[in-house]
DNA sequence: TGTACATCAGTGAACGCGCGTTCACTGATGTAC
DNA sequence: TGTACATCAGTGAACGCGCGTTCACTGATGTAC
């Protein structure tokens, strides 16, 4: 393994933030960190020096905004969660709950497909994260439970919305993670699979 | 991040293999490599020096059996696949196809639950693997398709066994990967979820 | 109005570490003659 | 039966690299007096 083949990141030219605007570097570093994860495909691709270089700044400047590498990692994961929740939440616009659920499912799949590494980070769970980050994950799940509850209510069903939401989430999660590494040969595509998630779990409009 | 907190592995005392038995080190190294992945929870936890140390041997000895680190990683992943396929295949003993499918599902879940890191490696897909390793993954999937075909035949159904097998696999995969990082609060347990995989997908005995 | 000073947004050099990999070497053991 | 030799199963020292982190420093800018 030749380590020199690792991502040689563009050292951005960058001018010092004006006084009082130091926080802008924090945002730049988070963007750089996410980009590193996306490019290397792994959370281990995120290094403090790498993020600094990509943001056009010396490694030391990172310590003005994050206590240490762990803090940078935690903030980056949280940033990914926020992006994810926004992407899924913004897609749910229809007034019919079943359609809304389908819209969320499609947005979910789109996010996971287009930003596979960022998506993987959400559920890696590997590095122990502060409660704050776990909390936003829970709130994203609560959004799903709420829509499922609406669908079940509209269909006059009394199944437990949390249990059904877990079913939806496990299945969709399985679909998108395997889609990333499935051999083309057998893979039927994510859309027919999503259709079946809705019908097999009894979440289509009519009931 | 204090790197010195990483796994400080027991340097096993070990005596040189007798002449002609050099291949035994290869097996020891694979075992050590799998153990490293299991302990660190990530494929990046597998290092050539780490595996050598754990096997009680100098880093250089690894090169007697593997061309470079990539070869060690590929062989380790393949070893995990073999363990996995054996575990699932050996569990399918019943003569009723539906029961056999359920047995495989339980063995699948057991493997993923008890060796989460080894399981994760199977579908990481991240490092490009030689065809040989991809092949064994395909053959494991073919085992699943075969049982599903039997279940469908026994029930007189004409659904596409490959498509249904993908449905089973995506859902079960989602269940076991989320089980590893799900907050206890909402998680209903893997068994009720597995029951639902069978019933919702119409794979229970009677039809 | 001028200037000393505190603050802010960063740099630069150096550290010890573990990594993959190179080159050269060792020392026991079986075998050919 | 003795011995030279090839083979086997490894070692040891060193390399250059990127990493996280430390300590000390810089230089522009706003503000208090």
PDB file of C-alpha atoms in Angstrom, chain B residues 11-147:
ATOM      1  CA  UNK B  11       3.034 -10.035  21.896  1.00  0.00           C
ATOM      2  CA  UNK B  12       2.506 -13.763  21.882  1.00  0.00           C
ATOM      3  CA  UNK B  13       5.489 -15.940  22.635  1.00  0.00           C
ATOM      4  CA  UNK B  14       5.826 -18.235  19.735  1.00  0.00           C
ATOM      5  CA  UNK B  15       8.288 -20.731  18.468  1.00  0.00           C
ATOM      6  CA  UNK B  16       9.437 -21.084  14.939  1.00  0.00           C
ATOM      7  CA  UNK B  17       7.474 -23.525  12.813  1.00  0.00           C
ATOM      8  CA  UNK B  18       9.288 -26.709  11.855  1.00  0.00           C
ATOM      9  CA  UNK B  19      10.525 -27.040   8.341  1.00  0.00           C
ATOM     10  CA  UNK B  20       7.780 -27.499   5.770  1.00  0.00           C
ATOM     11  CA  UNK B  21       5.181 -26.081   8.160  1.00  0.00           C
ATOM     12  CA  UNK B  22       5.702 -22.437   7.233  1.00  0.00           C
ATOM     13  CA  UNK B  23       2.147 -22.190   5.965  1.00  0.00           C
ATOM     14  CA  UNK B  24       0.911 -22.371   9.540  1.00  0.00           C
ATOM     15  CA  UNK B  25       2.026 -18.795  10.025  1.00  0.00           C
ATOM     16  CA  UNK B  26      -0.300 -17.770   7.232  1.00  0.00           C
ATOM     17  CA  UNK B  27      -3.275 -19.135   9.126  1.00  0.00           C
ATOM     18  CA  UNK B  28      -2.050 -17.504  12.349  1.00  0.00           C
ATOM     19  CA  UNK B  29      -1.761 -14.162  10.583  1.00  0.00           C
ATOM     20  CA  UNK B  30      -5.286 -14.405   9.215  1.00  0.00           C
ATOM     21  CA  UNK B  31      -6.619 -15.198  12.660  1.00  0.00           C
ATOM     22  CA  UNK B  32      -4.677 -12.264  14.079  1.00  0.00           C
ATOM     23  CA  UNK B  33      -5.933  -9.967  11.334  1.00  0.00           C
ATOM     24  CA  UNK B  34      -9.559 -10.913  11.985  1.00  0.00           C
ATOM     25  CA  UNK B  35      -9.028 -10.371  15.715  1.00  0.00           C
ATOM     26  CA  UNK B  36      -7.672  -6.889  15.044  1.00  0.00           C
ATOM     27  CA  UNK B  37     -10.692  -6.009  12.946  1.00  0.00           C
ATOM     28  CA  UNK B  38     -12.992  -7.372  15.638  1.00  0.00           C
ATOM     29  CA  UNK B  39     -11.275  -5.412  18.409  1.00  0.00           C
ATOM     30  CA  UNK B  40     -10.949  -2.083  16.656  1.00  0.00           C
ATOM     31  CA  UNK B  41     -14.322  -2.426  14.949  1.00  0.00           C
ATOM     32  CA  UNK B  42     -12.938  -1.266  11.646  1.00  0.00           C
ATOM     33  CA  UNK B  43     -11.006  -2.601   8.711  1.00  0.00           C
ATOM     34  CA  UNK B  44      -8.570   0.253   9.223  1.00  0.00           C
ATOM     35  CA  UNK B  45      -7.680  -1.350  12.536  1.00  0.00           C
ATOM     36  CA  UNK B  46      -5.982  -4.079  10.550  1.00  0.00           C
ATOM     37  CA  UNK B  47      -2.338  -3.195  10.080  1.00  0.00           C
ATOM     38  CA  UNK B  48       0.465  -5.346   8.835  1.00  0.00           C
ATOM     39  CA  UNK B  49       2.597  -4.612  11.877  1.00  0.00           C
ATOM     40  CA  UNK B  50      -0.340  -5.199  14.193  1.00  0.00           C
ATOM     41  CA  UNK B  51      -1.139  -8.584  12.715  1.00  0.00           C
ATOM     42  CA  UNK B  52       2.526  -9.587  12.878  1.00  0.00           C
ATOM     43  CA  UNK B  53       2.831  -8.513  16.504  1.00  0.00           C
ATOM     44  CA  UNK B  54      -0.332 -10.341  17.441  1.00  0.00           C
ATOM     45  CA  UNK B  55       0.911 -13.487  15.740  1.00  0.00           C
ATOM     46  CA  UNK B  56       4.189 -13.183  17.662  1.00  0.00           C
ATOM     47  CA  UNK B  57       6.330 -12.552  14.647  1.00  0.00           C
ATOM     48  CA  UNK B  58       8.331  -9.711  13.128  1.00  0.00           C
ATOM     49  CA  UNK B  59       6.599  -7.486  10.560  1.00  0.00           C
ATOM     50  CA  UNK B  60       8.903  -8.846   7.899  1.00  0.00           C
ATOM     51  CA  UNK B  61       7.634 -12.391   8.293  1.00  0.00           C
ATOM     52  CA  UNK B  62       4.320 -11.298   6.824  1.00  0.00           C
ATOM     53  CA  UNK B  63       5.970 -10.834   3.451  1.00  0.00           C
ATOM     54  CA  UNK B  64       6.745 -14.526   3.322  1.00  0.00           C
ATOM     55  CA  UNK B  65       3.012 -15.168   2.897  1.00  0.00           C
ATOM     56  CA  UNK B  66       1.472 -11.990   1.488  1.00  0.00           C
ATOM     57  CA  UNK B  67       2.810  -9.784  -1.274  1.00  0.00           C
ATOM     58  CA  UNK B  68       1.915  -6.570   0.542  1.00  0.00           C
ATOM     59  CA  UNK B  69      -0.644  -5.108   2.887  1.00  0.00           C
ATOM     60  CA  UNK B  70      -3.392  -5.123   0.271  1.00  0.00           C
ATOM     61  CA  UNK B  71      -2.936  -8.854  -0.192  1.00  0.00           C
ATOM     62  CA  UNK B  72      -3.226  -9.379   3.554  1.00  0.00           C
ATOM     63  CA  UNK B  73      -6.415  -7.313   3.643  1.00  0.00           C
ATOM     64  CA  UNK B  74      -7.928  -9.167   0.685  1.00  0.00           C
ATOM     65  CA  UNK B  75      -7.116 -12.564   2.194  1.00  0.00           C
ATOM     66  CA  UNK B  76      -8.573 -11.465   5.526  1.00  0.00           C
ATOM     67  CA  UNK B  77     -11.825 -10.332   3.933  1.00  0.00           C
ATOM     68  CA  UNK B  78     -12.028 -13.591   2.057  1.00  0.00           C
ATOM     69  CA  UNK B  79     -11.462 -15.458   5.298  1.00  0.00           C
ATOM     70  CA  UNK B  80     -14.372 -13.551   6.870  1.00  0.00           C
ATOM     71  CA  UNK B  81     -16.586 -14.462   3.928  1.00  0.00           C
ATOM     72  CA  UNK B  82     -15.717 -18.125   4.331  1.00  0.00           C
ATOM     73  CA  UNK B  83     -16.512 -18.045   8.037  1.00  0.00           C
ATOM     74  CA  UNK B  84     -19.783 -16.305   7.274  1.00  0.00           C
ATOM     75  CA  UNK B  85     -20.889 -18.644   4.525  1.00  0.00           C
ATOM     76  CA  UNK B  86     -20.030 -21.671   6.649  1.00  0.00           C
ATOM     77  CA  UNK B  87     -21.962 -20.322   9.625  1.00  0.00           C
ATOM     78  CA  UNK B  88     -25.080 -19.633   7.587  1.00  0.00           C
ATOM     79  CA  UNK B  89     -24.858 -22.744   5.446  1.00  0.00           C
ATOM     80  CA  UNK B  90     -24.336 -25.109   8.383  1.00  0.00           C
ATOM     81  CA  UNK B  91     -27.437 -23.759  10.098  1.00  0.00           C
ATOM     82  CA  UNK B  92     -29.790 -24.717   7.265  1.00  0.00           C
ATOM     83  CA  UNK B  93     -30.499 -28.317   8.262  1.00  0.00           C
ATOM     84  CA  UNK B  94     -34.300 -28.658   8.244  1.00  0.00           C
ATOM     85  CA  UNK B  95     -35.919 -30.296   5.266  1.00  0.00           C
ATOM     86  CA  UNK B  96     -38.786 -27.799   5.056  1.00  0.00           C
ATOM     87  CA  UNK B  97     -37.553 -24.928   2.888  1.00  0.00           C
ATOM     88  CA  UNK B  98     -39.338 -22.226   4.855  1.00  0.00           C
ATOM     89  CA  UNK B  99     -37.863 -23.476   8.121  1.00  0.00           C
ATOM     90  CA  UNK B 100     -34.480 -23.687   6.427  1.00  0.00           C
ATOM     91  CA  UNK B 101     -34.815 -20.065   5.357  1.00  0.00           C
ATOM     92  CA  UNK B 102     -35.662 -19.068   8.885  1.00  0.00           C
ATOM     93  CA  UNK B 103     -32.675 -21.020  10.208  1.00  0.00           C
ATOM     94  CA  UNK B 104     -30.407 -19.225   7.774  1.00  0.00           C
ATOM     95  CA  UNK B 105     -31.879 -15.908   8.825  1.00  0.00           C
ATOM     96  CA  UNK B 106     -31.190 -16.650  12.464  1.00  0.00           C
ATOM     97  CA  UNK B 107     -27.654 -17.787  11.732  1.00  0.00           C
ATOM     98  CA  UNK B 108     -27.144 -14.655   9.653  1.00  0.00           C
ATOM     99  CA  UNK B 109     -28.324 -12.465  12.514  1.00  0.00           C
ATOM    100  CA  UNK B 110     -26.235 -14.398  15.019  1.00  0.00           C
ATOM    101  CA  UNK B 111     -23.081 -13.956  12.957  1.00  0.00           C
ATOM    102  CA  UNK B 112     -23.711 -10.258  12.419  1.00  0.00           C
ATOM    103  CA  UNK B 113     -24.513  -9.721  16.083  1.00  0.00           C
ATOM    104  CA  UNK B 114     -21.644 -11.689  17.566  1.00  0.00           C
ATOM    105  CA  UNK B 115     -18.989 -10.618  15.030  1.00  0.00           C
ATOM    106  CA  UNK B 116     -20.197  -7.162  14.027  1.00  0.00           C
ATOM    107  CA  UNK B 117     -16.878  -5.954  12.682  1.00  0.00           C
ATOM    108  CA  UNK B 118     -16.262  -9.084  10.644  1.00  0.00           C
ATOM    109  CA  UNK B 119     -19.771  -8.782   9.257  1.00  0.00           C
ATOM    110  CA  UNK B 120     -19.295  -5.114   8.403  1.00  0.00           C
ATOM    111  CA  UNK B 121     -16.168  -5.988   6.446  1.00  0.00           C
ATOM    112  CA  UNK B 122     -18.160  -8.239   4.127  1.00  0.00           C
ATOM    113  CA  UNK B 123     -20.250  -5.428   2.744  1.00  0.00           C
ATOM    114  CA  UNK B 124     -17.874  -2.523   3.153  1.00  0.00           C
ATOM    115  CA  UNK B 125     -16.931  -2.957  -0.481  1.00  0.00           C
ATOM    116  CA  UNK B 126     -14.664  -0.009   0.146  1.00  0.00           C
ATOM    117  CA  UNK B 127     -11.284  -1.421  -0.808  1.00  0.00           C
ATOM    118  CA  UNK B 128     -11.527  -2.824  -4.274  1.00  0.00           C
ATOM    119  CA  UNK B 129     -11.264  -6.550  -3.875  1.00  0.00           C
ATOM    120  CA  UNK B 130      -9.986  -9.160  -6.289  1.00  0.00           C
ATOM    121  CA  UNK B 131     -12.628 -11.123  -8.225  1.00  0.00           C
ATOM    122  CA  UNK B 132     -11.947 -14.181  -6.157  1.00  0.00           C
ATOM    123  CA  UNK B 133     -13.346 -12.477  -3.057  1.00  0.00           C
ATOM    124  CA  UNK B 134     -16.330 -11.032  -4.892  1.00  0.00           C
ATOM    125  CA  UNK B 135     -17.039 -14.528  -6.157  1.00  0.00           C
ATOM    126  CA  UNK B 136     -17.472 -16.049  -2.733  1.00  0.00           C
ATOM    127  CA  UNK B 137     -19.902 -13.289  -1.822  1.00  0.00           C
ATOM    128  CA  UNK B 138     -21.932 -14.120  -4.908  1.00  0.00           C
ATOM    129  CA  UNK B 139     -21.941 -17.797  -4.050  1.00  0.00           C
ATOM    130  CA  UNK B 140     -23.285 -16.995  -0.578  1.00  0.00           C
ATOM    131  CA  UNK B 141     -26.073 -15.013  -2.226  1.00  0.00           C
ATOM    132  CA  UNK B 142     -26.784 -17.917  -4.557  1.00  0.00           C
ATOM    133  CA  UNK B 143     -27.347 -20.114  -1.500  1.00  0.00           C
ATOM    134  CA  UNK B 144     -30.029 -17.677  -0.404  1.00  0.00           C
ATOM    135  CA  UNK B 145     -31.655 -17.614  -3.839  1.00  0.00           C
ATOM    136  CA  UNK B 146     -31.800 -21.413  -3.845  1.00  0.00           C
ATOM    137  CA  UNK B 147     -33.677 -21.614  -0.551  1.00  0.00           C
TER     138      UNK B 147
END
